[in-house]
Coordinates of C-alpha atoms and ligand atoms in Angstrom, one line a residue:
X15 CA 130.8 87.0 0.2
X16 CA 127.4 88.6 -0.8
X17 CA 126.8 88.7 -4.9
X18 CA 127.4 92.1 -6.2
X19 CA 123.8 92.3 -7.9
X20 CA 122.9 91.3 -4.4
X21 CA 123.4 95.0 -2.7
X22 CA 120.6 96.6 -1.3
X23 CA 120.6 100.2 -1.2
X24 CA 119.1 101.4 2.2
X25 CA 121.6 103.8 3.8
X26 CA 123.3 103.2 7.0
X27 CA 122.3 99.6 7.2
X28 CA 125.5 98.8 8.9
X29 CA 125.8 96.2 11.6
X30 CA 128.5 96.6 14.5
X31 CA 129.7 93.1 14.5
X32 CA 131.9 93.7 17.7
X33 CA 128.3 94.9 19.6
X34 CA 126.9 92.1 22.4
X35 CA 123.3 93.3 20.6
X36 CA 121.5 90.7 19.0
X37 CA 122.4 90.9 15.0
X38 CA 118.4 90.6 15.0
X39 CA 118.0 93.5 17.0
X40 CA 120.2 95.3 15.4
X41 CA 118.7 95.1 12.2
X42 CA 115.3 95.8 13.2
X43 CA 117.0 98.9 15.0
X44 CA 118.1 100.2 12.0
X45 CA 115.1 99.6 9.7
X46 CA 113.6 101.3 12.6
X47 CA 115.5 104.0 12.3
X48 CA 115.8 104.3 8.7
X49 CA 111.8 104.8 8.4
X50 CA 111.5 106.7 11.1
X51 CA 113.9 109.4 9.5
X52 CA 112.0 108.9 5.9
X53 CA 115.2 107.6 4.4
X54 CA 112.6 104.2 3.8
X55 CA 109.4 105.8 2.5
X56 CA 105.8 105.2 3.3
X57 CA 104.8 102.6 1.0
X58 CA 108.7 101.5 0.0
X59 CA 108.9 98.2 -0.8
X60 CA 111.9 96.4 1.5
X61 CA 114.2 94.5 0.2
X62 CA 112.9 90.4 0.8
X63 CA 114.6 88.8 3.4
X64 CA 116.7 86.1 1.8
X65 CA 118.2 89.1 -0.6
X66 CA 118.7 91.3 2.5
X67 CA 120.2 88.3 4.5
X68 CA 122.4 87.9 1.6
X69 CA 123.5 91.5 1.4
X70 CA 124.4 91.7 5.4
X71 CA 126.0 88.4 5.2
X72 CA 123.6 87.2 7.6
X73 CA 121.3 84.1 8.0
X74 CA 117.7 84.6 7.0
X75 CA 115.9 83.7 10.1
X76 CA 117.7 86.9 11.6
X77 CA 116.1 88.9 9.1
X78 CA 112.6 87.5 9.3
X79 CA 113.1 88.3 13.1
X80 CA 113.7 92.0 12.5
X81 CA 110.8 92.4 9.8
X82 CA 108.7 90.1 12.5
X83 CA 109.4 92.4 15.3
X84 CA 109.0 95.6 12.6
X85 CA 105.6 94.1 11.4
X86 CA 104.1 93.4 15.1
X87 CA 105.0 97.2 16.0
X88 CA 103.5 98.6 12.7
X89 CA 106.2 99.8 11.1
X90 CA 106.1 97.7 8.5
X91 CA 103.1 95.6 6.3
X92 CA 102.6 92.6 3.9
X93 CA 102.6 88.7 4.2
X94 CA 105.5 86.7 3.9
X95 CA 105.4 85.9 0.0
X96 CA 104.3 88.8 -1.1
X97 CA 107.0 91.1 0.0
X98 CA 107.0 93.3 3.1
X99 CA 106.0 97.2 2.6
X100 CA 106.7 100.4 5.1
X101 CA 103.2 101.2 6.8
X102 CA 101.7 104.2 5.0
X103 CA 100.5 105.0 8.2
X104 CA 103.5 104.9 10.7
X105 CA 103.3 104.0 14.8
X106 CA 102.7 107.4 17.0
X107 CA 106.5 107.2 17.7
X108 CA 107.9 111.0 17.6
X109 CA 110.9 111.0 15.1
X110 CA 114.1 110.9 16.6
X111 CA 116.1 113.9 15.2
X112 CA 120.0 113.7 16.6
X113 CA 120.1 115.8 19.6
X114 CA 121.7 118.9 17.4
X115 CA 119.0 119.2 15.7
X116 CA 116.3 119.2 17.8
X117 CA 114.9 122.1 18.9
X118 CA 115.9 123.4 22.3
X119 CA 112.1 122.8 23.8
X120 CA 110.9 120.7 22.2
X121 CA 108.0 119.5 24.6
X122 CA 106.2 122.0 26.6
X123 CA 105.4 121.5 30.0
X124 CA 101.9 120.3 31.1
X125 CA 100.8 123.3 33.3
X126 CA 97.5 122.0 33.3
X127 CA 98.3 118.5 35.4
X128 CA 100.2 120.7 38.2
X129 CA 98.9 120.3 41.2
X130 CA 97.0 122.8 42.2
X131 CA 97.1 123.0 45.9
X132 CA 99.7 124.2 47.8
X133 CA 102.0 121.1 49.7
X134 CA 104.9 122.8 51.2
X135 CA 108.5 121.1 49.3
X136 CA 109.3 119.5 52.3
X137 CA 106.1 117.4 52.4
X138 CA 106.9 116.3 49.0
X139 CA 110.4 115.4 49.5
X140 CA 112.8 115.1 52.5
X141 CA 116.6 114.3 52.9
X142 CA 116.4 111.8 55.3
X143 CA 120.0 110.8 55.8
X144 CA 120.9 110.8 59.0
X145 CA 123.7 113.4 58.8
X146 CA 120.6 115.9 56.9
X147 CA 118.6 114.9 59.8
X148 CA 119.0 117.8 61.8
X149 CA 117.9 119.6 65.2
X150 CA 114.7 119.9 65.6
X151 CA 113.6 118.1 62.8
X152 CA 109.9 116.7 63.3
X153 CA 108.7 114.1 63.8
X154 CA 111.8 111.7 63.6
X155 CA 111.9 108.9 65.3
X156 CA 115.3 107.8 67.0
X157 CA 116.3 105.9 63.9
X158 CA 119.9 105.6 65.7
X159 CA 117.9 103.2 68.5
X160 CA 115.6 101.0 65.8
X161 CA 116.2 97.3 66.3
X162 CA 117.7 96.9 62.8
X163 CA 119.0 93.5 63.7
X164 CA 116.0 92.3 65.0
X165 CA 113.9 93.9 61.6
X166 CA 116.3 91.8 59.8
X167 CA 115.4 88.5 61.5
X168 CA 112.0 89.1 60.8
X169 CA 112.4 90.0 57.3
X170 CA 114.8 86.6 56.8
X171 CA 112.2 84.3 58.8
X172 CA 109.9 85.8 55.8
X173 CA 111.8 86.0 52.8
X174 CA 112.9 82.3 53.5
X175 CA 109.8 80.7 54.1
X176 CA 108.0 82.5 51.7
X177 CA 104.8 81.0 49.9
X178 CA 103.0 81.5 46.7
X179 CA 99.9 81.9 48.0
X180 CA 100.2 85.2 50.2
X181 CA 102.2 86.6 47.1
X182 CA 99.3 86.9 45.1
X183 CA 97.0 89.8 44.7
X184 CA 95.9 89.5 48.5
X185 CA 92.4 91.1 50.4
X186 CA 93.1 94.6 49.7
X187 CA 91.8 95.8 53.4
X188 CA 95.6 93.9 54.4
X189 CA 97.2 91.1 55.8
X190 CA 94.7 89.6 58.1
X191 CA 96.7 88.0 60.6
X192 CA 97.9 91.8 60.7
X193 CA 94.8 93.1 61.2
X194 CA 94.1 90.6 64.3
X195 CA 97.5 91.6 65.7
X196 CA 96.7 95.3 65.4
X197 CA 93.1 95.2 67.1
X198 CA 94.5 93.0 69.7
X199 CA 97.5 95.5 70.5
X200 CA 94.8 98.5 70.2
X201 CA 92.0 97.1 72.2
X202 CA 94.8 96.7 75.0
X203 CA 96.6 99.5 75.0
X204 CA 94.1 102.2 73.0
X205 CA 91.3 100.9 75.0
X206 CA 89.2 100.8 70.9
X207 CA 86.5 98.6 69.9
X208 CA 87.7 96.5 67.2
X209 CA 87.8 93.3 65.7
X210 CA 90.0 92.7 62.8
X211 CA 87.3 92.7 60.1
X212 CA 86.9 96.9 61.1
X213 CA 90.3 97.5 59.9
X214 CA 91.6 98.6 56.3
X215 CA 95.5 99.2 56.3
X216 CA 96.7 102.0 54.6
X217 CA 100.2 103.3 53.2
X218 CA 100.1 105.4 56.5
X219 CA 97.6 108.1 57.6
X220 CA 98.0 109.9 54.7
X221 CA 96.3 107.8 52.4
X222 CA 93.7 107.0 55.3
X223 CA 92.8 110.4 54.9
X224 CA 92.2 110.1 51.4
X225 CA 90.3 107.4 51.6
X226 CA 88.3 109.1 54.4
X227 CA 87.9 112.1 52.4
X228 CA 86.9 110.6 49.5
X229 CA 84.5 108.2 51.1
X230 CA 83.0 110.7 53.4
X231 CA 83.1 114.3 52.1
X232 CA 80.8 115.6 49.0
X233 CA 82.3 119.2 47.1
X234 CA 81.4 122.2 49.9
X235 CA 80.8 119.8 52.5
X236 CA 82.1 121.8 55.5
X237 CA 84.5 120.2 58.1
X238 CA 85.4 121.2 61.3
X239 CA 89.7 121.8 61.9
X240 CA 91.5 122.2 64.8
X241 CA 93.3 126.0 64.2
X242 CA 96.0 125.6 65.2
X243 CA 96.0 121.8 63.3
X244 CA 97.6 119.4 61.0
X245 CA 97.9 121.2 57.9
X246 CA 98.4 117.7 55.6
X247 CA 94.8 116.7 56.5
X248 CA 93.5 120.0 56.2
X249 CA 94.6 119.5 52.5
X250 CA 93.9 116.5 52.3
X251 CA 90.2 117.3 52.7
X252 CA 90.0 120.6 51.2
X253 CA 91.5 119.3 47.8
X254 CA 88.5 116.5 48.0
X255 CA 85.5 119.7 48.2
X256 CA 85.5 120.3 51.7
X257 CA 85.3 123.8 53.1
X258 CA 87.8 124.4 56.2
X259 CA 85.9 125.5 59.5
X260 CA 88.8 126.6 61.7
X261 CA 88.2 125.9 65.2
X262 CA 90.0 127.4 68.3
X263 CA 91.6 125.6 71.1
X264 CA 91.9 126.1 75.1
X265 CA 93.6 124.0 77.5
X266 CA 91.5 121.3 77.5
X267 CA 91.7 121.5 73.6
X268 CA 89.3 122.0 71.1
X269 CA 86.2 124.5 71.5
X270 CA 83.3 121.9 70.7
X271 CA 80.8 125.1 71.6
X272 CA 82.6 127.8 69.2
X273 CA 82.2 124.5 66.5
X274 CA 78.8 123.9 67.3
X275 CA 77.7 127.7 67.2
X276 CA 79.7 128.6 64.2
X277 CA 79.6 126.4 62.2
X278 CA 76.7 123.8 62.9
X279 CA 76.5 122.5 59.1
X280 CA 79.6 120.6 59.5
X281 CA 79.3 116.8 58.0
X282 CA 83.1 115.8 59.7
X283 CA 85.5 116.5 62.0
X284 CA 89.3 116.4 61.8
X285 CA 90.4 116.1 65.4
X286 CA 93.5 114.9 68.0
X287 CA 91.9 114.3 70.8
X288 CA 94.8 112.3 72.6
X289 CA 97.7 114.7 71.9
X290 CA 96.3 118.1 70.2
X291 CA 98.8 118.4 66.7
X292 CA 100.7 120.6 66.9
X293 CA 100.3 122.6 70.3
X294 CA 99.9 119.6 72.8
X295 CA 97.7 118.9 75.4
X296 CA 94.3 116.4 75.6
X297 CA 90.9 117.0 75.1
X298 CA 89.0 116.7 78.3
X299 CA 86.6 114.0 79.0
X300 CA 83.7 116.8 78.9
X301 CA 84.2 118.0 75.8
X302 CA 85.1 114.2 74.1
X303 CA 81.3 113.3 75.5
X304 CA 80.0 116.9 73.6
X305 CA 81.4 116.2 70.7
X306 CA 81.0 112.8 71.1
X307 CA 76.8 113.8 71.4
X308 CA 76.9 116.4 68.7
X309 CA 78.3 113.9 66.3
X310 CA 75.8 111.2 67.2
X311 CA 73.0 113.8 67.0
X312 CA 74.2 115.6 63.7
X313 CA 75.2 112.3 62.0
X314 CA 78.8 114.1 61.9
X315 CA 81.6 111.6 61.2
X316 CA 84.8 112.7 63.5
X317 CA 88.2 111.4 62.2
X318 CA 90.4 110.8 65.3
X319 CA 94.1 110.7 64.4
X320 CA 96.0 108.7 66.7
X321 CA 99.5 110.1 65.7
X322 CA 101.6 109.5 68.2
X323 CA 99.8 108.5 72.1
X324 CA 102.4 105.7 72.3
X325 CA 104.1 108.1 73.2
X326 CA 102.7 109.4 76.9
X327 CA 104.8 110.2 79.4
X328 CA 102.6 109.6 82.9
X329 CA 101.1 107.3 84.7
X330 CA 97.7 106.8 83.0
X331 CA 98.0 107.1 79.2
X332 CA 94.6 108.8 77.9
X333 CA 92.2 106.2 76.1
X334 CA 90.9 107.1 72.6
X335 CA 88.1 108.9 71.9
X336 CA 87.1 105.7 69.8
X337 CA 86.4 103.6 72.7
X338 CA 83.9 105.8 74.2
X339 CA 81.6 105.8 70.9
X340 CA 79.5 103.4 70.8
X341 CA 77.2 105.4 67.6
X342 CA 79.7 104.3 65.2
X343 CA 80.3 107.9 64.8
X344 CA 84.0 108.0 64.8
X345 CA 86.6 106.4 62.3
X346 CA 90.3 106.3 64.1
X347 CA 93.0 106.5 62.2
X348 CA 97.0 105.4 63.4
X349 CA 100.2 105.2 61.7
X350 CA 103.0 103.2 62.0
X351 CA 105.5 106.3 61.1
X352 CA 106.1 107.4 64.5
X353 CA 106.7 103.8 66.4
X354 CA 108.8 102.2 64.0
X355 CA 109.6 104.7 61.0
X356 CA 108.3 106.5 58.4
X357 CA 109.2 104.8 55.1
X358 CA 107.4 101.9 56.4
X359 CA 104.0 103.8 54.9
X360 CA 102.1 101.2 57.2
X361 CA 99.1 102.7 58.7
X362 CA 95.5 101.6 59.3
X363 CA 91.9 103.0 59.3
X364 CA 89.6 101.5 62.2
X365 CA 86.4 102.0 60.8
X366 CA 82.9 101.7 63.0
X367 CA 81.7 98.5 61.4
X368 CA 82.7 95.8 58.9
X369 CA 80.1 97.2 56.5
X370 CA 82.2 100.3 56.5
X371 CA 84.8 99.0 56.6
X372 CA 84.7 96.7 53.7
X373 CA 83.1 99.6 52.0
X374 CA 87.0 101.4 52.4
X375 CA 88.6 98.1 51.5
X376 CA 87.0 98.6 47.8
X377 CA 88.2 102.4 48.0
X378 CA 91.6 101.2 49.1
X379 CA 91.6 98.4 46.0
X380 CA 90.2 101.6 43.8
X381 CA 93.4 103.6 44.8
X382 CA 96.2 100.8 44.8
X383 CA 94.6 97.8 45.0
X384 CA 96.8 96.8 48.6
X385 CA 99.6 97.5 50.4
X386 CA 102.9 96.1 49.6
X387 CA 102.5 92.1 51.1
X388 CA 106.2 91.4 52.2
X389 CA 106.5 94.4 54.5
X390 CA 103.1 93.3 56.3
X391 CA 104.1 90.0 56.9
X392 CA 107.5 91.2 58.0
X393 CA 105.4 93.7 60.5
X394 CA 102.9 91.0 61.6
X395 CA 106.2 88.4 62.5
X396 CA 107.7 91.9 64.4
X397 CA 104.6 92.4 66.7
X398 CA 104.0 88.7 67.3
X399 CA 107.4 88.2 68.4
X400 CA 107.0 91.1 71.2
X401 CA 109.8 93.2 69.7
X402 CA 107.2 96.0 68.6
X403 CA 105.8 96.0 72.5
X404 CA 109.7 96.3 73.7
X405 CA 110.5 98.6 71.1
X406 CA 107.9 101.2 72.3
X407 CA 108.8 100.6 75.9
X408 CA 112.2 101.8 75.0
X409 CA 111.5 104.7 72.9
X410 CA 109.0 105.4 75.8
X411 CA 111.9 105.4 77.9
X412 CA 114.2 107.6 75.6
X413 CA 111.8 110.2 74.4
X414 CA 110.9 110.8 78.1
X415 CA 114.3 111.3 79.1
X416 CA 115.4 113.3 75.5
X417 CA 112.3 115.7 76.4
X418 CA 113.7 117.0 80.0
X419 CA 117.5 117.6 78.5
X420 CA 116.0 119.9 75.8
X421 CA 113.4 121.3 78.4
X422 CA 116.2 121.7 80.8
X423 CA 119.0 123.3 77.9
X424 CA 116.1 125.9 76.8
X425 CA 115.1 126.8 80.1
X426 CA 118.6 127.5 81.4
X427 CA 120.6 129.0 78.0
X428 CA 117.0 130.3 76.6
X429 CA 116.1 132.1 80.1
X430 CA 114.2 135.6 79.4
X431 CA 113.9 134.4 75.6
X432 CA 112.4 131.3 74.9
X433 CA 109.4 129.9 76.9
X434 CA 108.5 126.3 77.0
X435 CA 106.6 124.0 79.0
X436 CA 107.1 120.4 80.0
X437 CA 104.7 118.1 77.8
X438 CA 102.5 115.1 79.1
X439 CA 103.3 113.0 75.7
X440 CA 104.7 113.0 72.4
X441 CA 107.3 113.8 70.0
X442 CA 107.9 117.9 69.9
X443 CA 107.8 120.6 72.0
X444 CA 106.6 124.3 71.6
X445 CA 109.1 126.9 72.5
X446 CA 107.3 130.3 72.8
X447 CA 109.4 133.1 71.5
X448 CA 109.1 137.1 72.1
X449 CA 106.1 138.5 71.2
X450 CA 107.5 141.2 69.0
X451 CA 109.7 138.7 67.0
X452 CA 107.9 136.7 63.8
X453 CA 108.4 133.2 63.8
X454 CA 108.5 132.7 60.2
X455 CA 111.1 134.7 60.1
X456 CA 113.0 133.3 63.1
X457 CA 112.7 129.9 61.5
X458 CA 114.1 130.9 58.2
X459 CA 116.9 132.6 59.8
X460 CA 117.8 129.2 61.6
X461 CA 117.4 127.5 58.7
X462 CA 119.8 129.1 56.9
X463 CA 122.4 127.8 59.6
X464 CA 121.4 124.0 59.3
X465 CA 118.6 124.7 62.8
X466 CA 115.1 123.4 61.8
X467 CA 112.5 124.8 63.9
X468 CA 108.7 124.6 62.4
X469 CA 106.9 127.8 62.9
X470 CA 103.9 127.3 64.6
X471 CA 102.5 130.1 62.8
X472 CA 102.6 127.6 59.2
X473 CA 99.7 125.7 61.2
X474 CA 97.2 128.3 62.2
X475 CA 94.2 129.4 59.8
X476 CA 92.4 132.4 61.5
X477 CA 92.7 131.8 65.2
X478 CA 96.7 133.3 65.4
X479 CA 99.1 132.3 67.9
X480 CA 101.4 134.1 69.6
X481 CA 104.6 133.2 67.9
X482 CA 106.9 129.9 68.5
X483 CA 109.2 127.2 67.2
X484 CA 107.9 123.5 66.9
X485 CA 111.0 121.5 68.5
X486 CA 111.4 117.6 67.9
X487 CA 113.6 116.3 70.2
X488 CA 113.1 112.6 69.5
X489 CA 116.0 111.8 67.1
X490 CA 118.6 113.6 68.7
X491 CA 121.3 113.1 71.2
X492 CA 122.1 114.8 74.5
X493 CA 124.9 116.0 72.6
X494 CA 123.0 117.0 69.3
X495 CA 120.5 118.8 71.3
X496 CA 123.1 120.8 73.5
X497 CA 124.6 122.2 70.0
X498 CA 121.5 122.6 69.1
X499 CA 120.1 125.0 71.5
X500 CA 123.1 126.8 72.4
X501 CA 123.3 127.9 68.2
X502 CA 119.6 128.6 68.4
X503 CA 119.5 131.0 71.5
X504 CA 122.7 132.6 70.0
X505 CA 121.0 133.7 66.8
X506 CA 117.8 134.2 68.5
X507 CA 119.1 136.2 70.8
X508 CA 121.1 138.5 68.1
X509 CA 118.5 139.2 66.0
X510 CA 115.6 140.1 69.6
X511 CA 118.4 142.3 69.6
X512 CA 117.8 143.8 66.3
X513 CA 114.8 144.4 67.4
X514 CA 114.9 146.4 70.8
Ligands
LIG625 C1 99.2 114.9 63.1 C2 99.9 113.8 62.3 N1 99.2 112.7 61.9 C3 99.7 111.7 61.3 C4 101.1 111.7 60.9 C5 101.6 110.5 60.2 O1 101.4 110.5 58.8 P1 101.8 109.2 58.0 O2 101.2 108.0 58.7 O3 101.2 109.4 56.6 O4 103.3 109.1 57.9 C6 101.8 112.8 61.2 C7 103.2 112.9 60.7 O5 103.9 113.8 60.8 C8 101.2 113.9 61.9 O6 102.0 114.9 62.3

């Protein structure tokens, strides 16, 4: 029983004996708290901590662990002898005031750290569960046919013969024996020039860009865009300085001569040369030689994304524009989100040389220092095994086959409406509507009865389409896609109807 002329007088020092907390922790929680709210003044003298043991009917050492743990945090001052004091000058820690009291806002937000340029919400954040992932969401891959099992193999053969050494902070340009798997696949089926020691991986083509952007472009460099193009790079390199040259397209893709004569000051070139983003179709050997001079000529540096030419449906898939550069003038970029899925954020940068390329390994260490090391090894033991090879092949397969039905669906229930045309490749299709109608509009209208259809108009700058839907067909069922077309051509066909 603690002596009477024992008490110490410091409010609310009551310790919950029931509580699992550490009676140390407690303690120091409530000095804490007592001189945070000023009921322990700057300056006080405490109590020592044999008396204060005493009074709490605790041992001592718990007490010199609170004022320890009080002292190291700056709450509190003075050597053990000599008697420990509250700091005159207390931590920055904002006082906690009970919830009643504080003021309803208390912290105002930080409008100058928003970001400033404008990323659509769904870039930032998507539902992704497979009942949200809904017709024609793009680009989805047929998560309902991924190998799962076969993932999981891989990631046990890892996880169980895992080493220290490869856990460590690792070459930030990636997993080498990754690298060597990925030039080997590429130089196979890409028909690139590459040798391991070119490649950087990347948490997809996103940050590729980045890098690419911030490696490349100086504030008002000016870079030439495909218009209609991918809007995320355009960002990409318009938030890093660069000006936007839109340029149009034809069928055989982009108009290297309206670049060259409109804008000839352009130090890089955004471009998807295998499978134009978002409209379709390849650039033709002609104009991949023009370009292909003008860069060399100009010292322009041409970004080829790769996206998704896995994904080619004939006989001869086209070969990158990569492979037919030997200036070093183009740095290829390829993602992982489209073959396997998404979330993986594996990508990887090709760049012209290993100079360069070690150059973007420091820029990739400078940004995160490396990718994530378990899911590369995991990826590396999925390619070697052939399962990535046989997994394309199949989606190959299934993509093809998912294209006709919706071609066939929107060419029967969307006659005299919708307009679409068969695609050589890829993951989407365009489906032309009425001229009068506006496909922003359309789109929002579908939306609003769980139908996701891009517009294509979201993707042009200056040179306007006529208006039309962006389809992806890839994650979807024969059955998914039949409900989904007949509920599209319904409302699309009421509201052309509002319109005549
Ligand atoms: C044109 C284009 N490039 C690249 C990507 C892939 O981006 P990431 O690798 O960052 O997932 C996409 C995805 O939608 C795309 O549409």
């Amino acid at each position: 029983m603690p002596k009477v002329s024992h008490q110490i007088s410091i409010p609310g020092l009551e310790l919950n004996r029931a509580s699992k907390i550490p009676a140390y922790k407690q303690v120091y929680t409530l000095l804490r708290t007592a001189i945070l709210e000023r009921r322990l003044q700057p300056g006080q003298r405490l109590p020592s901590s044999r008396l204060l043991a005493e009074s709490m009917g605790l041992s001592r050492n718990i007490i010199l662990l609170a004022y320890e743990q009080l002292s190291l945090e700056g709450f509190i001052t003075g050597a053990t002898g000599n008697g420990s004091f509250v700091a005159g000058t207390l931590p920055d820690t904002r006082p906690r005031l009970p919830k009643e009291q504080a003021p309803p806002e208390e912290i105002a937000p930080h409008n100058d750290v928003r970001f400033q340029y404008p990323v659509s919400d769904r870039f930032m954040q998507r539902e992704s569960a497979p009942a949200n992932v809904k017709p024609f969401q793009n680009p989805e891959p047929a998560m309902d046919h991924f190998p799962y099992r076969t993932w999981a193999k891989c990631a046990y053969r890892i996880f169980r013969n895992l080493e220290f050494e490869p856990l460590n902070y690792h070459d930030a340009k990636g997993y080498l024996p990754l690298r060597t798997a990925i030039a080997d696949y590429l130089r196979v089926n890409r028909a690139i020039r590459c040798g391991a020691d070119q490649i950087v991986i990347t948490t997809g083509t996103q940050q590729a860009l980045n890098l690419a952007a911030a490696m490349l472009l100086k504030q008002g460099d000016r870079f030439w865009i495909e218009d209609p193009g991918y809007v995320n790079a355009r960002a990409v390199l318009e938030h890093a300085g660069g000006k936007a040259c839109p340029v149009p397209l034809h069928a055989d893709g982009f108009d290297v001569d309206h670049a060259v004569k409109k804008h000839p000051n352009a130090s890089l070139c955004y471009i998807t040369p295998s499978h134009q983003f978002p409209v379709g179709g390849t650039l033709s050997i002609t104009k991949r030689l023009k370009l292909l001079e003008w860069a060399t000529r100009k010292k322009m540096w041409i970004i080829e994304d790769d996206y998704d030419s896995e994904f080619q449906y004939g006989s001869n898939p086209v070969p990158a524009l990569q492979g037919l550069d030997p200036h070093k003038r183009v740095i290829y970029l390829g993602t992982f989100s489209k073959v396997l899925f998404p979330g993986l954020r594996i990508g990887y940068i090709i760049l012209p040389d290993r100079e360069m390329a070690d150059a973007f390994g420091y820029a990739k260490a400078f940004a995160d220092r490396q990718n994530g090391i378990t899911d590369q090894l995991i990826l590396h033991e999925f390619i070697q095994g052939d399962h990535f090879t046989i997994h394309i092949r199949r989606m190959r397969q299934l993509y093809k086959k998912r294209q006709e039905i919706l071609l066939e669906l929107i060419q029967r229930l969307g006659e005299g409406l919708l307009r679409v045309e068969k695609q050589s490749g890829g993951m989407h299709l365009l489906a032309w509507l009425p001229h009068e109608m506006n496909d922003q509009e359309v789109a929002e209208m579908l939306r609003l009865h769980g139908i996701y259809a891009v517009p294509l108009s979201g993707y042009t700058l200056k040179h306007k389409q006529p208006p039309a839907l962006i389809l992806g067909y890839t994650a979807f069922n024969e059955k998914l896609l039949a409900q989904g077309v007949r509920a599209m051509v319904q409302l699309i066909r009421e509201q052309a109807s509002l319109l005549s």
